[in-house]
Amino acid sequence: MTHALAAAPAARTGQDSVGLLRLYRAELRWIFRRPRTLAVLGLLALIPIVIGVALTLVDPAEANGGGGGGDGALLASAMNNGFILPVAALTMTLALLLPLASAMAGADAIAGEAAHGTLRGWLIAPVGRGRLLAIKAFGVATVSVLAVLAMTFTGFVTGLIISGTDSMFTLTGSTLSVWDALGRLLIVALWITLQLWAVGAVALAISSFTEHPMLVVASVLAGTIVFTILGFLDAVSWLHPFLLNKDWAQAPASVLMDPLDTTLLGEGALRAACYIVIGLSIAYSRLTTRDG
């Protein structure tokens, strides 16, 4: 009897781990059966290709003369530079389109299932609320990872096809090998993925309070726009360090410099981690008191 009691926790632990993996696979099947998920990922993957092709049709003299600042200057630098192209594409879409993908995933994860009546089955099933939230968070994180990787891959391949392997150089003029460029792109991809996880955590928090997925998406995008506007107002400069998208326009470009400066990347990563903790904590608090 003692041996049976001792073996019971181990068996239960094994069942829990297998059950968690099975629930995660089921969540992924649910996510990728949604046509809008596949459509958004496909459109994001096409953006670097469209940008690369468009840059080949632009007169270099006109691009350099009218580059201006911000995204325009980054796009002008991406001409004939296979390293800058994927970074420029990721930076441009980080303003709105990439957060949209994470917001949609977060909205469908809880509010979408509540609207279809399937969330109640999760809540009354013998599945802990923490495990339920973990499955939903992993699903949102998977969508974020795939969105960033799809853009990074198509952008890098497009840059190689258009400009060749000898076009990898930084804004400061130093030449990079293909592997060095890939390493820096991986840093940008990981950093942007972390930002999207933060957006997804906020979406999950809002999603736990409503049964209307579109309300979640609208709230997240509206918050992103408001944060952007606040970032331009010097009167609320004390608030700027707390805005999630504070360094979205500048931090990815840090990998384009030599030597690599990770100051903005580190600050942005820490800020995103705080949003993830707060967002998931709110979602968990709501789920533990929700009946359906």
C-alpha positions as a Python dict, from the first residue, in 0.01 Angstrom:
ca = {
    (1, 'M'): (0, 0, 0),
    (2, 'T'): (287, 231, 78),
    (3, 'H'): (438, 164, -263),
    (4, 'A'): (103, 237, -427),
    (5, 'L'): (72, 569, -246),
    (6, 'A'): (426, 661, -340),
    (7, 'A'): (368, 574, -704),
    (8, 'A'): (41, 766, -726),
    (9, 'P'): (194, 1120, -727),
    (10, 'A'): (446, 1017, -991),
    (11, 'A'): (174, 872, -1211),
    (12, 'R'): (-39, 1181, -1163),
    (13, 'T'): (254, 1406, -1250),
    (14, 'G'): (317, 1211, -1569),
    (15, 'Q'): (-49, 1233, -1664),
    (16, 'D'): (-48, 1610, -1600),
    (17, 'S'): (255, 1667, -1825),
    (18, 'V'): (112, 1453, -2102),
    (19, 'G'): (-225, 1624, -2060),
    (20, 'L'): (-63, 1966, -2083),
    (21, 'L'): (112, 1873, -2407),
    (22, 'R'): (-209, 1728, -2547),
    (23, 'L'): (-401, 2043, -2455),
    (24, 'Y'): (-133, 2256, -2622),
    (25, 'R'): (-159, 2052, -2942),
    (26, 'A'): (-535, 2086, -2932),
    (27, 'E'): (-501, 2462, -2886),
    (28, 'L'): (-268, 2486, -3186),
    (29, 'R'): (-514, 2290, -3399),
    (30, 'W'): (-788, 2529, -3291),
    (31, 'I'): (-571, 2832, -3371),
    (32, 'F'): (-457, 2724, -3715),
    (33, 'R'): (-802, 2612, -3822),
    (34, 'R'): (-905, 2976, -3819),
    (35, 'P'): (-867, 3114, -4173),
    (36, 'R'): (-789, 3462, -4041),
    (37, 'T'): (-484, 3332, -3854),
    (38, 'L'): (-338, 3181, -4169),
    (39, 'A'): (-433, 3489, -4371),
    (40, 'V'): (-259, 3727, -4130),
    (41, 'L'): (57, 3514, -4118),
    (42, 'G'): (61, 3487, -4498),
    (43, 'L'): (17, 3861, -4547),
    (44, 'L'): (292, 3940, -4296),
    (45, 'A'): (528, 3703, -4477),
    (46, 'L'): (457, 3882, -4806),
    (47, 'I'): (534, 4231, -4675),
    (48, 'P'): (918, 4205, -4692),
    (49, 'I'): (891, 4061, -5043),
    (50, 'V'): (670, 4350, -5156),
    (51, 'I'): (906, 4604, -4998),
    (52, 'G'): (1210, 4442, -5159),
    (53, 'V'): (1053, 4436, -5504),
    (54, 'A'): (931, 4796, -5465),
    (55, 'L'): (1280, 4914, -5370),
    (56, 'T'): (1423, 4765, -5691),
    (57, 'L'): (1186, 4991, -5888),
    (58, 'V'): (1292, 5311, -5711),
    (59, 'D'): (1561, 5539, -5845),
    (60, 'P'): (1845, 5536, -5587),
    (61, 'A'): (1907, 5908, -5636),
    (62, 'E'): (1545, 5992, -5563),
    (63, 'A'): (1538, 5760, -5260),
    (64, 'N'): (1851, 5914, -5108),
    (65, 'G'): (1726, 6263, -5174),
    (66, 'G'): (1383, 6218, -5023),
    (67, 'G'): (1458, 5965, -4752),
    (68, 'G'): (1396, 6207, -4467),
    (69, 'G'): (1394, 6037, -4129),
    (70, 'G'): (1237, 5743, -3954),
    (71, 'D'): (1104, 5462, -4171),
    (72, 'G'): (1179, 5655, -4491),
    (73, 'A'): (1549, 5676, -4410),
    (74, 'L'): (1556, 5311, -4309),
    (75, 'L'): (1391, 5207, -4636),
    (76, 'A'): (1637, 5420, -4835),
    (77, 'S'): (1922, 5243, -4656),
    (78, 'A'): (1766, 4905, -4737),
    (79, 'M'): (1823, 4955, -5107),
    (80, 'N'): (2096, 4715, -5222),
    (81, 'N'): (2145, 4602, -4861),
    (82, 'G'): (2009, 4258, -4784),
    (83, 'F'): (2077, 4297, -4413),
    (84, 'I'): (1871, 4612, -4356),
    (85, 'L'): (1567, 4498, -4558),
    (86, 'P'): (1424, 4251, -4301),
    (87, 'V'): (1498, 4489, -4013),
    (88, 'A'): (1318, 4772, -4194),
    (89, 'A'): (1018, 4550, -4268),
    (90, 'L'): (993, 4432, -3906),
    (91, 'T'): (1028, 4786, -3771),
    (92, 'M'): (757, 4923, -3998),
    (93, 'T'): (506, 4649, -3920),
    (94, 'L'): (579, 4665, -3545),
    (95, 'A'): (389, 4993, -3537),
    (96, 'L'): (54, 4825, -3608),
    (97, 'L'): (38, 4502, -3812),
    (98, 'L'): (245, 4273, -3591),
    (99, 'P'): (60, 4381, -3273),
    (100, 'L'): (-263, 4316, -3464),
    (101, 'A'): (-164, 3950, -3507),
    (102, 'S'): (-96, 3908, -3135),
    (103, 'A'): (-410, 4099, -3039),
    (104, 'M'): (-624, 3877, -3263),
    (105, 'A'): (-471, 3563, -3111),
    (106, 'G'): (-531, 3692, -2758),
    (107, 'A'): (-887, 3793, -2841),
    (108, 'D'): (-974, 3454, -2990),
    (109, 'A'): (-807, 3265, -2704),
    (110, 'I'): (-1062, 3361, -2437),
    (111, 'A'): (-1324, 3606, -2564),
    (112, 'G'): (-1360, 3418, -2893),
    (113, 'E'): (-1419, 3087, -2718),
    (114, 'A'): (-1657, 3252, -2474),
    (115, 'A'): (-1857, 3388, -2767),
    (116, 'H'): (-1878, 3039, -2921),
    (117, 'G'): (-1964, 2876, -2587),
    (118, 'T'): (-1654, 2654, -2581),
    (119, 'L'): (-1482, 2837, -2295),
    (120, 'R'): (-1740, 2713, -2046),
    (121, 'G'): (-1636, 2357, -2127),
    (122, 'W'): (-1278, 2447, -2035),
    (123, 'L'): (-1389, 2613, -1711),
    (124, 'I'): (-1602, 2323, -1587),
    (125, 'A'): (-1351, 2059, -1699),
    (126, 'P'): (-1096, 1918, -1448),
    (127, 'V'): (-830, 2158, -1576),
    (128, 'G'): (-672, 2410, -1343),
    (129, 'R'): (-727, 2773, -1430),
    (130, 'G'): (-352, 2828, -1426),
    (131, 'R'): (-298, 2547, -1676),
    (132, 'L'): (-580, 2686, -1890),
    (133, 'L'): (-420, 3030, -1898),
    (134, 'A'): (-78, 2874, -1970),
    (135, 'I'): (-220, 2691, -2271),
    (136, 'K'): (-382, 3009, -2402),
    (137, 'A'): (-64, 3211, -2342),
    (138, 'F'): (151, 2952, -2521),
    (139, 'G'): (-91, 2961, -2814),
    (140, 'V'): (-67, 3339, -2841),
    (141, 'A'): (312, 3319, -2807),
    (142, 'T'): (327, 3062, -3088),
    (143, 'V'): (138, 3294, -3323),
    (144, 'S'): (374, 3579, -3231),
    (145, 'V'): (684, 3366, -3294),
    (146, 'L'): (557, 3244, -3631),
    (147, 'A'): (463, 3597, -3741),
    (148, 'V'): (810, 3733, -3664),
    (149, 'L'): (996, 3432, -3805),
    (150, 'A'): (792, 3442, -4126),
    (151, 'M'): (882, 3807, -4185),
    (152, 'T'): (1246, 3754, -4088),
    (153, 'F'): (1285, 3455, -4319),
    (154, 'T'): (1117, 3609, -4625),
    (155, 'G'): (1294, 3941, -4569),
    (156, 'F'): (1637, 3781, -4543),
    (157, 'V'): (1584, 3555, -4843),
    (158, 'T'): (1446, 3845, -5047),
    (159, 'G'): (1749, 4055, -4957),
    (160, 'L'): (1986, 3777, -5062),
    (161, 'I'): (1808, 3724, -5393),
    (162, 'I'): (1796, 4094, -5480),
    (163, 'S'): (2132, 4213, -5346),
    (164, 'G'): (2342, 3898, -5305),
    (165, 'T'): (2557, 3778, -5017),
    (166, 'D'): (2805, 4065, -5055),
    (167, 'S'): (2545, 4326, -4955),
    (168, 'M'): (2554, 4266, -4580),
    (169, 'F'): (2686, 4582, -4419),
    (170, 'T'): (2585, 4806, -4131),
    (171, 'L'): (2485, 5171, -4135),
    (172, 'T'): (2833, 5257, -4009),
    (173, 'G'): (2990, 5094, -4314),
    (174, 'S'): (3132, 4772, -4168),
    (175, 'T'): (3079, 4456, -4373),
    (176, 'L'): (2913, 4153, -4214),
    (177, 'S'): (2929, 3789, -4308),
    (178, 'V'): (2602, 3607, -4370),
    (179, 'W'): (2627, 3438, -4030),
    (180, 'D'): (2696, 3767, -3850),
    (181, 'A'): (2394, 3921, -4021),
    (182, 'L'): (2180, 3621, -3924),
    (183, 'G'): (2293, 3653, -3563),
    (184, 'R'): (2191, 4017, -3549),
    (185, 'L'): (1861, 3943, -3719),
    (186, 'L'): (1796, 3675, -3457),
    (187, 'I'): (1848, 3934, -3183),
    (188, 'V'): (1591, 4163, -3348),
    (189, 'A'): (1348, 3875, -3400),
    (190, 'L'): (1371, 3766, -3036),
    (191, 'W'): (1328, 4124, -2912),
    (192, 'I'): (1025, 4191, -3132),
    (193, 'T'): (874, 3855, -3034),
    (194, 'L'): (902, 3957, -2669),
    (195, 'Q'): (720, 4283, -2747),
    (196, 'L'): (442, 4087, -2918),
    (197, 'W'): (416, 3852, -2620),
    (198, 'A'): (357, 4161, -2407),
    (199, 'V'): (82, 4276, -2646),
    (200, 'G'): (-66, 3925, -2634),
    (201, 'A'): (-63, 3926, -2252),
    (202, 'V'): (-253, 4255, -2247),
    (203, 'A'): (-499, 4112, -2501),
    (204, 'L'): (-552, 3805, -2282),
    (205, 'A'): (-619, 4028, -1982),
    (206, 'I'): (-882, 4227, -2172),
    (207, 'S'): (-1018, 3911, -2332),
    (208, 'S'): (-1089, 3757, -1992),
    (209, 'F'): (-1341, 4035, -1919),
    (210, 'T'): (-1549, 4019, -2238),
    (211, 'E'): (-1711, 3786, -2488),
    (212, 'H'): (-1649, 4015, -2786),
    (213, 'P'): (-1318, 3947, -2964),
    (214, 'M'): (-1339, 4259, -3178),
    (215, 'L'): (-1360, 4470, -2863),
    (216, 'V'): (-1031, 4320, -2748),
    (217, 'V'): (-859, 4388, -3082),
    (218, 'A'): (-996, 4743, -3094),
    (219, 'S'): (-886, 4811, -2735),
    (220, 'V'): (-531, 4687, -2793),
    (221, 'L'): (-485, 4879, -3118),
    (222, 'A'): (-640, 5192, -2968),
    (223, 'G'): (-402, 5162, -2674),
    (224, 'T'): (-107, 5130, -2913),
    (225, 'I'): (-213, 5445, -3096),
    (226, 'V'): (-267, 5637, -2770),
    (227, 'F'): (74, 5526, -2643),
    (228, 'T'): (230, 5649, -2968),
    (229, 'I'): (65, 5990, -2932),
    (230, 'L'): (171, 6018, -2567),
    (231, 'G'): (526, 5940, -2674),
    (232, 'F'): (533, 6263, -2877),
    (233, 'L'): (407, 6482, -2592),
    (234, 'D'): (683, 6637, -2382),
    (235, 'A'): (428, 6742, -2122),
    (236, 'V'): (395, 6379, -2010),
    (237, 'S'): (762, 6287, -2044),
    (238, 'W'): (747, 6129, -1699),
    (239, 'L'): (513, 5870, -1849),
    (240, 'H'): (733, 5776, -2145),
    (241, 'P'): (945, 5509, -1965),
    (242, 'F'): (624, 5316, -1891),
    (243, 'L'): (492, 5310, -2248),
    (244, 'L'): (532, 4965, -2404),
    (245, 'N'): (603, 5097, -2754),
    (246, 'K'): (846, 5368, -2641),
    (247, 'D'): (1146, 5227, -2830),
    (248, 'W'): (971, 5030, -3103),
    (249, 'A'): (1087, 5267, -3375),
    (250, 'Q'): (1450, 5299, -3257),
    (251, 'A'): (1555, 4981, -3076),
    (252, 'P'): (1552, 4739, -3376),
    (253, 'A'): (1784, 4975, -3565),
    (254, 'S'): (2045, 4924, -3290),
    (255, 'V'): (2161, 4604, -3463),
    (256, 'L'): (2240, 4807, -3775),
    (257, 'M'): (2521, 4989, -3595),
    (258, 'D'): (2874, 4875, -3528),
    (259, 'P'): (2956, 4831, -3246),
    (260, 'L'): (2621, 4691, -3137),
    (261, 'D'): (2452, 4899, -2867),
    (262, 'T'): (2206, 4695, -2660),
    (263, 'T'): (2088, 4973, -2427),
    (264, 'L'): (1750, 5032, -2594),
    (265, 'L'): (1703, 4660, -2654),
    (266, 'G'): (1761, 4582, -2286),
    (267, 'E'): (1527, 4855, -2164),
    (268, 'G'): (1256, 4747, -2408),
    (269, 'A'): (1291, 4380, -2309),
    (270, 'L'): (1255, 4465, -1939),
    (271, 'R'): (952, 4681, -2009),
    (272, 'A'): (788, 4405, -2213),
    (273, 'A'): (856, 4148, -1938),
    (274, 'C'): (676, 4372, -1687),
    (275, 'Y'): (374, 4398, -1919),
    (276, 'I'): (371, 4019, -1960),
    (277, 'V'): (368, 3962, -1584),
    (278, 'I'): (98, 4223, -1523),
    (279, 'G'): (-121, 4112, -1814),
    (280, 'L'): (-108, 3741, -1727),
    (281, 'S'): (-165, 3818, -1358),
    (282, 'I'): (-482, 4011, -1439),
    (283, 'A'): (-602, 3736, -1673),
    (284, 'Y'): (-537, 3470, -1409),
    (285, 'S'): (-715, 3669, -1140),
    (286, 'R'): (-1018, 3703, -1367),
    (287, 'L'): (-1021, 3337, -1476),
    (288, 'T'): (-1010, 3211, -1117),
    (289, 'T'): (-1336, 3397, -1043),
    (290, 'R'): (-1509, 3329, -1373),
    (291, 'D'): (-1774, 3058, -1406),
    (292, 'G'): (-1846, 3079, -1780),
}
